[in-house]
Amino acid sequence: MRSLLFVPGDSEKKLDKALASGADALIIDLEDSVSADRKTAAREIALGFLQGPRSDGLRLLVRVNALDTGLTDDDLDAVLPGRPDAIMLPKAAGGASVTHLHAKLSARETITGLPDGGIGIVALATETAASLFTTGTYRDCSSRLAALTWGAEDLSAELGAETNRDATGRFLDPYRLARSLCLAGAAAAGVPAIDTVYVDFRNETGLRRECEEARRDGFTAKMAIHPAQVAVINEVFTPTPDAVAHAERIVAAFAAQPGAGVVGIGGKMYDRPHLARAKVLLAKAGKMP
Ligand code: COA
Ligand code: MG
């Protein structure tokens, strides 16, 4: 998965449009982009959309309301019959909150007659100040945990900040910390890290830069808020032919020297971490057996 497009759950028009966006996944939002008086309508529209036609391979996630809102159970009851691929948990407060959601899903899968454990969980790990201190607690919290991602908008509101980006559009320190904690928390939990949204949706140059920095640092995907962002995200998170060829050379060099801890290729040293990285890249490119 490279691109995940947010779509307000109460907008049939945007949901339809999103189907043609080219995104690898859609996140049907029941939370922040839906006003309180539209929550019920959004649940019904979301279910209808989940049950409707879609192209093969398109993954559908539903972002429910946070566990402390009192809305989560009704959200889950409404959308589970549509068998979403995963639930996105906003304002996650560490592994314990994912374990909590896991139990809610297990009960509903049994009642609805769905396969046990089939629905994944993607946690938004940095939306509250307290959650920054729990990003290292996701390991083994739930077999459903599919990825971690992070958010800077709610966090900046909670911190009382005037802005979360500098004049050039780069995230300021508190949000760079949140981003790094998400990345490390995901790696420690053995799941992919997904980069946060880029809200300046007419600025393609800024989006591309942020995608490239995310890929460089280890994120494997990025969330979008507008269909126009999808093509750039897909392009940047698809390994280039040059990168694939280089990774294949590293894997081949180690295969040719079984037992070697280090090899030289084109005048540069490559050891085990390089081999691991090459294999990750080939897996992303669909080139690993
Ligand atoms: N998914 C599907 N379609 C979308 C879309 C989205 N996320 N964002 C915009 N569109 C559609 C618009 O409806 C419009 O359709 P039309 O040409 O048929 O009228 C077209 O794409 C062009 O949209 P545009 O005029 O450029 O933007 P807008 O002012 O209509 O919408 C936002 C701007 C920010 C309100 C909109 O992009 C949006 O709702 N994004 C998602 C917000 C969200 O889910 N936030 C929660 C997570 S942070
Ligand atoms: Mg939010």
CSV table of C-alpha atoms and ligand atoms in Angstrom, one decimal:
chain,number,residue,atom,x,y,z
A,1,MET,CA,0.0,0.0,0.0
A,2,ARG,CA,1.4,3.4,-1.1
A,3,SER,CA,-1.5,5.8,-1.0
A,4,LEU,CA,-4.5,6.1,1.4
A,5,LEU,CA,-7.1,8.7,0.5
A,6,PHE,CA,-9.3,10.2,3.2
A,7,VAL,CA,-12.9,10.7,2.1
A,8,PRO,CA,-15.6,12.3,4.4
A,9,GLY,CA,-18.0,9.5,5.2
A,10,ASP,CA,-21.1,11.6,4.7
A,11,SER,CA,-20.3,12.6,1.1
A,12,GLU,CA,-21.6,10.1,-1.5
A,13,LYS,CA,-20.2,12.3,-4.2
A,14,LYS,CA,-16.7,12.3,-2.9
A,15,LEU,CA,-16.8,8.5,-2.2
A,16,ASP,CA,-17.8,7.9,-5.8
A,17,LYS,CA,-15.1,10.2,-7.0
A,18,ALA,CA,-12.5,8.5,-4.8
A,19,LEU,CA,-13.1,5.1,-6.5
A,20,ALA,CA,-11.4,6.6,-9.6
A,21,SER,CA,-8.6,8.3,-7.8
A,22,GLY,CA,-6.0,5.5,-8.2
A,23,ALA,CA,-5.4,5.3,-4.5
A,24,ASP,CA,-4.4,1.9,-3.1
A,25,ALA,CA,-6.8,2.4,-0.1
A,26,LEU,CA,-9.6,4.7,0.9
A,27,ILE,CA,-10.1,5.9,4.5
A,28,ILE,CA,-13.9,6.4,4.9
A,29,ASP,CA,-13.9,9.0,7.6
A,30,LEU,CA,-16.6,9.1,10.4
A,31,GLU,CA,-14.5,11.3,12.6
A,32,ASP,CA,-13.1,14.9,12.2
A,33,SER,CA,-14.4,15.6,8.7
A,34,VAL,CA,-18.0,14.7,9.7
A,35,SER,CA,-20.0,17.1,11.9
A,36,ALA,CA,-21.8,15.8,14.9
A,37,ASP,CA,-25.2,16.1,13.3
A,38,ARG,CA,-24.0,14.1,10.2
A,39,LYS,CA,-22.6,11.1,12.2
A,40,THR,CA,-25.7,8.9,11.7
A,41,ALA,CA,-26.0,9.7,8.0
A,42,ALA,CA,-22.3,9.1,7.5
A,43,ARG,CA,-22.5,5.6,9.1
A,44,GLU,CA,-25.3,4.7,6.7
A,45,ILE,CA,-23.5,6.0,3.7
A,46,ALA,CA,-20.3,4.3,4.7
A,47,LEU,CA,-22.0,0.9,5.0
A,48,GLY,CA,-23.7,1.4,1.6
A,49,PHE,CA,-20.3,2.3,0.1
A,50,LEU,CA,-18.5,-0.7,1.7
A,51,GLN,CA,-21.1,-3.0,0.2
A,52,GLY,CA,-21.0,-1.5,-3.2
A,53,PRO,CA,-18.8,-2.4,-6.2
A,54,ARG,CA,-15.1,-1.5,-6.2
A,55,SER,CA,-12.0,-2.5,-8.2
A,56,ASP,CA,-10.0,-5.6,-7.2
A,57,GLY,CA,-7.3,-4.8,-4.7
A,58,LEU,CA,-8.7,-1.5,-3.5
A,59,ARG,CA,-8.6,-1.6,0.3
A,60,LEU,CA,-11.3,0.1,2.3
A,61,LEU,CA,-10.6,1.4,5.8
A,62,VAL,CA,-13.1,3.2,8.1
A,63,ARG,CA,-11.8,5.8,10.6
A,64,VAL,CA,-14.1,5.6,13.6
A,65,ASN,CA,-14.5,8.1,16.4
A,66,ALA,CA,-12.0,7.9,19.2
A,67,LEU,CA,-12.5,5.5,22.1
A,68,ASP,CA,-13.3,8.3,24.6
A,69,THR,CA,-16.1,9.9,22.5
A,70,GLY,CA,-18.8,7.3,23.3
A,71,LEU,CA,-19.4,7.0,19.5
A,72,THR,CA,-17.0,4.1,18.7
A,73,ASP,CA,-19.4,1.3,19.4
A,74,ASP,CA,-22.2,2.7,17.2
A,75,ASP,CA,-19.6,3.4,14.4
A,76,LEU,CA,-18.4,-0.2,14.6
A,77,ASP,CA,-22.0,-1.7,14.8
A,78,ALA,CA,-22.9,0.3,11.7
A,79,VAL,CA,-19.9,-0.5,9.4
A,80,LEU,CA,-18.8,-4.0,10.4
A,81,PRO,CA,-21.4,-5.8,8.2
A,82,GLY,CA,-19.7,-4.1,5.3
A,83,ARG,CA,-16.5,-6.0,6.1
A,84,PRO,CA,-13.9,-3.1,6.0
A,85,ASP,CA,-10.3,-4.2,5.5
A,86,ALA,CA,-9.3,-2.3,8.6
A,87,ILE,CA,-10.4,0.2,11.2
A,88,MET,CA,-8.4,3.4,11.7
A,89,LEU,CA,-8.2,4.3,15.4
A,90,PRO,CA,-7.8,8.1,15.9
A,91,LYS,CA,-6.2,9.5,19.1
A,92,ALA,CA,-4.8,6.0,19.9
A,93,ALA,CA,-3.2,6.0,23.3
A,94,GLY,CA,-0.6,3.2,22.9
A,95,GLY,CA,-0.9,-0.5,22.5
A,96,ALA,CA,-3.6,-0.8,25.2
A,97,SER,CA,-6.1,1.2,23.1
A,98,VAL,CA,-5.5,-1.1,20.2
A,99,THR,CA,-6.0,-4.1,22.4
A,100,HIS,CA,-9.3,-2.5,23.5
A,101,LEU,CA,-10.4,-2.0,19.9
A,102,HIS,CA,-9.3,-5.6,19.1
A,103,ALA,CA,-11.8,-6.9,21.7
A,104,LYS,CA,-14.6,-4.8,20.3
A,105,LEU,CA,-13.9,-6.1,16.8
A,106,SER,CA,-13.7,-9.7,18.0
A,107,ALA,CA,-17.1,-9.6,19.7
A,108,ARG,CA,-18.7,-8.0,16.6
A,109,GLU,CA,-17.0,-10.5,14.2
A,110,THR,CA,-18.5,-13.3,16.2
A,111,ILE,CA,-22.0,-11.7,16.3
A,112,THR,CA,-21.9,-10.8,12.6
A,113,GLY,CA,-20.5,-14.2,11.5
A,114,LEU,CA,-17.3,-12.7,10.1
A,115,PRO,CA,-14.0,-14.6,10.2
A,116,ASP,CA,-12.2,-14.1,13.5
A,117,GLY,CA,-9.4,-11.5,13.3
A,118,GLY,CA,-10.0,-10.6,9.7
A,119,ILE,CA,-10.3,-6.9,10.2
A,120,GLY,CA,-7.1,-5.0,10.7
A,121,ILE,CA,-6.3,-1.9,12.8
A,122,VAL,CA,-4.3,1.1,11.8
A,123,ALA,CA,-3.5,3.4,14.7
A,124,LEU,CA,-3.0,7.1,14.6
A,125,ALA,CA,-0.3,7.2,17.2
A,126,THR,CA,0.6,10.8,17.9
A,127,GLU,CA,-2.6,12.9,18.0
A,128,THR,CA,-2.5,13.8,21.7
A,129,ALA,CA,0.4,15.0,23.9
A,130,ALA,CA,0.1,11.9,26.2
A,131,SER,CA,0.2,9.5,23.2
A,132,LEU,CA,3.7,10.7,22.4
A,133,PHE,CA,4.9,8.9,25.5
A,134,THR,CA,3.2,5.6,24.5
A,135,THR,CA,4.5,5.2,20.9
A,136,GLY,CA,6.8,2.4,22.1
A,137,THR,CA,4.0,0.2,23.4
A,138,TYR,CA,2.5,-1.2,20.2
A,139,ARG,CA,4.6,-4.4,20.0
A,140,ASP,CA,2.4,-7.5,20.5
A,141,CYS,CA,-0.6,-5.4,21.4
A,142,SER,CA,-2.8,-7.1,18.8
A,143,SER,CA,-2.5,-9.5,15.9
A,144,ARG,CA,-4.7,-7.0,14.0
A,145,LEU,CA,-2.2,-4.1,14.1
A,146,ALA,CA,-1.5,-3.5,10.4
A,147,ALA,CA,0.3,-0.1,10.5
A,148,LEU,CA,1.0,3.0,12.5
A,149,THR,CA,0.5,6.5,11.3
A,150,TRP,CA,0.7,9.9,12.9
A,151,GLY,CA,-1.1,13.2,13.0
A,152,ALA,CA,0.0,16.8,13.5
A,153,GLU,CA,-3.3,18.7,13.4
A,154,ASP,CA,-4.9,17.5,16.6
A,155,LEU,CA,-1.5,17.5,18.3
A,156,SER,CA,-0.8,21.1,17.5
A,157,ALA,CA,-4.3,22.1,18.8
A,158,GLU,CA,-3.6,20.2,22.0
A,159,LEU,CA,-0.1,21.8,22.4
A,160,GLY,CA,-1.6,25.2,22.0
A,161,ALA,CA,0.6,25.9,19.0
A,162,GLU,CA,0.0,28.7,16.5
A,163,THR,CA,1.2,26.5,13.6
A,164,ASN,CA,2.8,23.2,13.0
A,165,ARG,CA,4.9,24.1,10.0
A,166,ASP,CA,7.5,26.8,9.3
A,167,ALA,CA,7.4,29.4,6.6
A,168,THR,CA,8.9,26.9,4.1
A,169,GLY,CA,6.2,24.3,4.9
A,170,ARG,CA,8.4,22.0,6.9
A,171,PHE,CA,7.1,20.5,10.1
A,172,LEU,CA,8.4,22.2,13.3
A,173,ASP,CA,10.2,20.4,16.1
A,174,PRO,CA,7.3,19.0,18.1
A,175,TYR,CA,5.8,17.4,15.0
A,176,ARG,CA,9.2,16.1,13.7
A,177,LEU,CA,9.5,14.4,17.1
A,178,ALA,CA,6.0,12.9,16.7
A,179,ARG,CA,6.9,11.7,13.2
A,180,SER,CA,10.1,10.1,14.4
A,181,LEU,CA,8.3,8.4,17.3
A,182,CYS,CA,5.7,7.0,14.9
A,183,LEU,CA,8.5,5.6,12.7
A,184,ALA,CA,10.4,4.0,15.6
A,185,GLY,CA,7.2,2.7,17.2
A,186,ALA,CA,6.1,1.1,14.0
A,187,ALA,CA,9.5,-0.5,13.4
A,188,ALA,CA,9.6,-1.7,17.0
A,189,ALA,CA,6.1,-3.3,16.5
A,190,GLY,CA,7.1,-4.8,13.2
A,191,VAL,CA,4.5,-3.0,11.1
A,192,PRO,CA,4.7,-0.4,8.3
A,193,ALA,CA,4.8,3.3,9.1
A,194,ILE,CA,2.5,5.6,7.1
A,195,ASP,CA,3.2,9.3,6.8
A,196,THR,CA,0.7,11.9,7.7
A,197,VAL,CA,-1.4,14.1,5.4
A,198,TYR,CA,-0.1,17.2,3.5
A,199,VAL,CA,-3.0,19.7,3.9
A,200,ASP,CA,-1.7,22.2,1.3
A,201,PHE,CA,-3.4,20.2,-1.5
A,202,ARG,CA,-2.7,22.5,-4.4
A,203,ASN,CA,1.1,22.5,-3.7
A,204,GLU,CA,2.4,19.6,-5.7
A,205,THR,CA,6.1,20.5,-5.2
A,206,GLY,CA,5.7,20.6,-1.4
A,207,LEU,CA,3.8,17.3,-1.4
A,208,ARG,CA,6.5,15.6,-3.5
A,209,ARG,CA,9.3,16.9,-1.2
A,210,GLU,CA,7.4,15.6,1.8
A,211,CYS,CA,6.8,12.2,0.1
A,212,GLU,CA,10.5,11.9,-0.8
A,213,GLU,CA,11.6,12.7,2.7
A,214,ALA,CA,9.2,10.2,4.2
A,215,ARG,CA,10.4,7.4,1.9
A,216,ARG,CA,14.0,8.3,2.6
A,217,ASP,CA,13.4,7.9,6.3
A,218,GLY,CA,11.5,4.6,6.2
A,219,PHE,CA,7.8,5.4,5.7
A,220,THR,CA,6.2,3.1,3.2
A,221,ALA,CA,3.1,5.1,2.3
A,222,LYS,CA,1.4,8.4,2.8
A,223,MET,CA,-2.2,9.5,3.5
A,224,ALA,CA,-3.9,11.9,1.1
A,225,ILE,CA,-6.8,14.3,1.5
A,226,HIS,CA,-7.4,15.2,-2.1
A,227,PRO,CA,-7.5,12.9,-5.2
A,228,ALA,CA,-4.9,15.2,-6.9
A,229,GLN,CA,-2.3,14.0,-4.4
A,230,VAL,CA,-2.6,10.3,-5.2
A,231,ALA,CA,-0.5,10.1,-8.3
A,232,VAL,CA,2.5,11.9,-6.7
A,233,ILE,CA,2.3,9.6,-3.7
A,234,ASN,CA,2.0,6.5,-5.8
A,235,GLU,CA,4.9,7.5,-7.9
A,236,VAL,CA,7.3,8.4,-5.0
A,237,PHE,CA,6.5,5.2,-3.0
A,238,THR,CA,6.9,2.9,-6.0
A,239,PRO,CA,10.6,1.8,-6.0
A,240,THR,CA,12.4,3.1,-9.2
A,241,PRO,CA,13.9,0.6,-11.7
A,242,ASP,CA,17.4,1.9,-10.6
A,243,ALA,CA,16.7,1.2,-6.9
A,244,VAL,CA,15.4,-2.2,-7.7
A,245,ALA,CA,18.4,-3.1,-9.9
A,246,HIS,CA,20.8,-1.9,-7.1
A,247,ALA,CA,18.9,-4.0,-4.5
A,248,GLU,CA,19.1,-7.0,-6.8
A,249,ARG,CA,22.9,-6.5,-7.1
A,250,ILE,CA,23.2,-6.5,-3.3
A,251,VAL,CA,21.1,-9.6,-2.8
A,252,ALA,CA,23.0,-11.4,-5.7
A,253,ALA,CA,26.4,-10.5,-4.2
A,254,PHE,CA,25.5,-12.0,-0.8
A,255,ALA,CA,23.9,-15.1,-2.5
A,256,ALA,CA,27.2,-15.6,-4.5
A,257,GLN,CA,29.2,-15.6,-1.2
A,258,PRO,CA,27.2,-17.6,1.3
A,259,GLY,CA,28.3,-16.9,4.8
A,260,ALA,CA,29.9,-13.6,4.0
A,261,GLY,CA,29.1,-10.8,6.4
A,262,VAL,CA,30.3,-8.1,4.1
A,263,VAL,CA,30.8,-7.6,0.3
A,264,GLY,CA,32.2,-5.0,-2.0
A,265,ILE,CA,30.1,-3.7,-4.9
A,266,GLY,CA,31.4,-1.0,-7.2
A,267,GLY,CA,33.9,0.2,-4.7
A,268,LYS,CA,31.5,0.4,-1.8
A,269,MET,CA,31.1,-1.7,1.3
A,270,TYR,CA,27.8,-3.5,1.9
A,271,ASP,CA,27.1,-5.5,5.1
A,272,ARG,CA,24.1,-7.2,6.7
A,273,PRO,CA,21.9,-4.0,7.3
A,274,HIS,CA,22.3,-3.2,3.6
A,275,LEU,CA,21.2,-6.7,2.7
A,276,ALA,CA,18.1,-6.3,4.9
A,277,ARG,CA,17.3,-2.9,3.4
A,278,ALA,CA,17.7,-4.3,-0.1
A,279,LYS,CA,15.3,-7.2,0.7
A,280,VAL,CA,12.7,-4.7,2.1
A,281,LEU,CA,12.9,-2.7,-1.1
A,282,LEU,CA,12.5,-5.7,-3.3
A,283,ALA,CA,9.5,-6.9,-1.2
A,284,LYS,CA,7.9,-3.4,-1.8
A,285,ALA,CA,8.5,-3.8,-5.5
A,286,GLY,CA,7.0,-7.3,-5.4
A,287,LYS,CA,10.3,-8.8,-6.4
A,288,MET,CA,10.9,-11.1,-3.4
A,289,PRO,CA,9.7,-14.7,-3.5
B,1,COA,N1,-12.1,12.3,-2.0
B,1,COA,C1,-12.9,12.3,-3.1
B,1,COA,N2,-13.2,13.4,-3.8
B,1,COA,C2,-12.7,14.5,-3.4
B,1,COA,C3,-11.9,14.7,-2.3
B,1,COA,C4,-11.6,13.5,-1.5
B,1,COA,N3,-10.8,13.5,-0.4
B,1,COA,N4,-11.5,15.9,-2.1
B,1,COA,C5,-12.0,16.6,-3.2
B,1,COA,N5,-12.8,15.8,-3.9
B,1,COA,C6,-13.5,16.1,-5.2
B,1,COA,C7,-14.4,17.3,-5.0
B,1,COA,O1,-15.6,16.9,-4.5
B,1,COA,C8,-14.4,17.9,-6.4
B,1,COA,O2,-15.4,17.1,-7.1
B,1,COA,P1,-16.1,17.7,-8.4
B,1,COA,O3,-15.1,18.2,-9.4
B,1,COA,O4,-17.0,16.6,-8.9
B,1,COA,O5,-16.9,18.9,-7.8
B,1,COA,C9,-13.0,17.6,-6.9
B,1,COA,O6,-12.5,16.5,-6.1
B,1,COA,C10,-12.1,18.8,-6.8
B,1,COA,O7,-12.1,19.2,-5.5
B,1,COA,P2,-11.6,20.7,-5.1
B,1,COA,O8,-12.6,21.7,-5.6
B,1,COA,O9,-10.2,20.8,-5.6
B,1,COA,O10,-11.6,20.7,-3.6
B,1,COA,P3,-12.8,21.0,-2.6
B,1,COA,O11,-12.8,22.4,-2.2
B,1,COA,O12,-14.1,20.5,-3.2
B,1,COA,O13,-12.5,20.1,-1.4
B,1,COA,C11,-11.5,19.5,0.8
B,1,COA,C12,-11.4,20.4,-0.5
B,1,COA,C13,-10.3,19.7,1.6
B,1,COA,C14,-12.8,19.9,1.5
B,1,COA,C15,-11.6,18.0,0.3
B,1,COA,O14,-10.5,17.7,-0.4
B,1,COA,C16,-11.8,17.0,1.3
B,1,COA,O15,-13.0,16.8,1.8
B,1,COA,N6,-10.8,16.2,1.7
B,1,COA,C17,-10.9,15.2,2.7
B,1,COA,C18,-10.9,15.8,4.1
B,1,COA,C19,-10.9,14.7,5.1
B,1,COA,O16,-11.3,13.6,5.0
B,1,COA,N7,-10.2,15.0,6.2
B,1,COA,C20,-10.0,14.1,7.3
B,1,COA,C21,-8.6,13.6,7.4
B,1,COA,S1,-7.4,14.9,7.7
B,2,MG,MG,-8.1,14.7,13.7
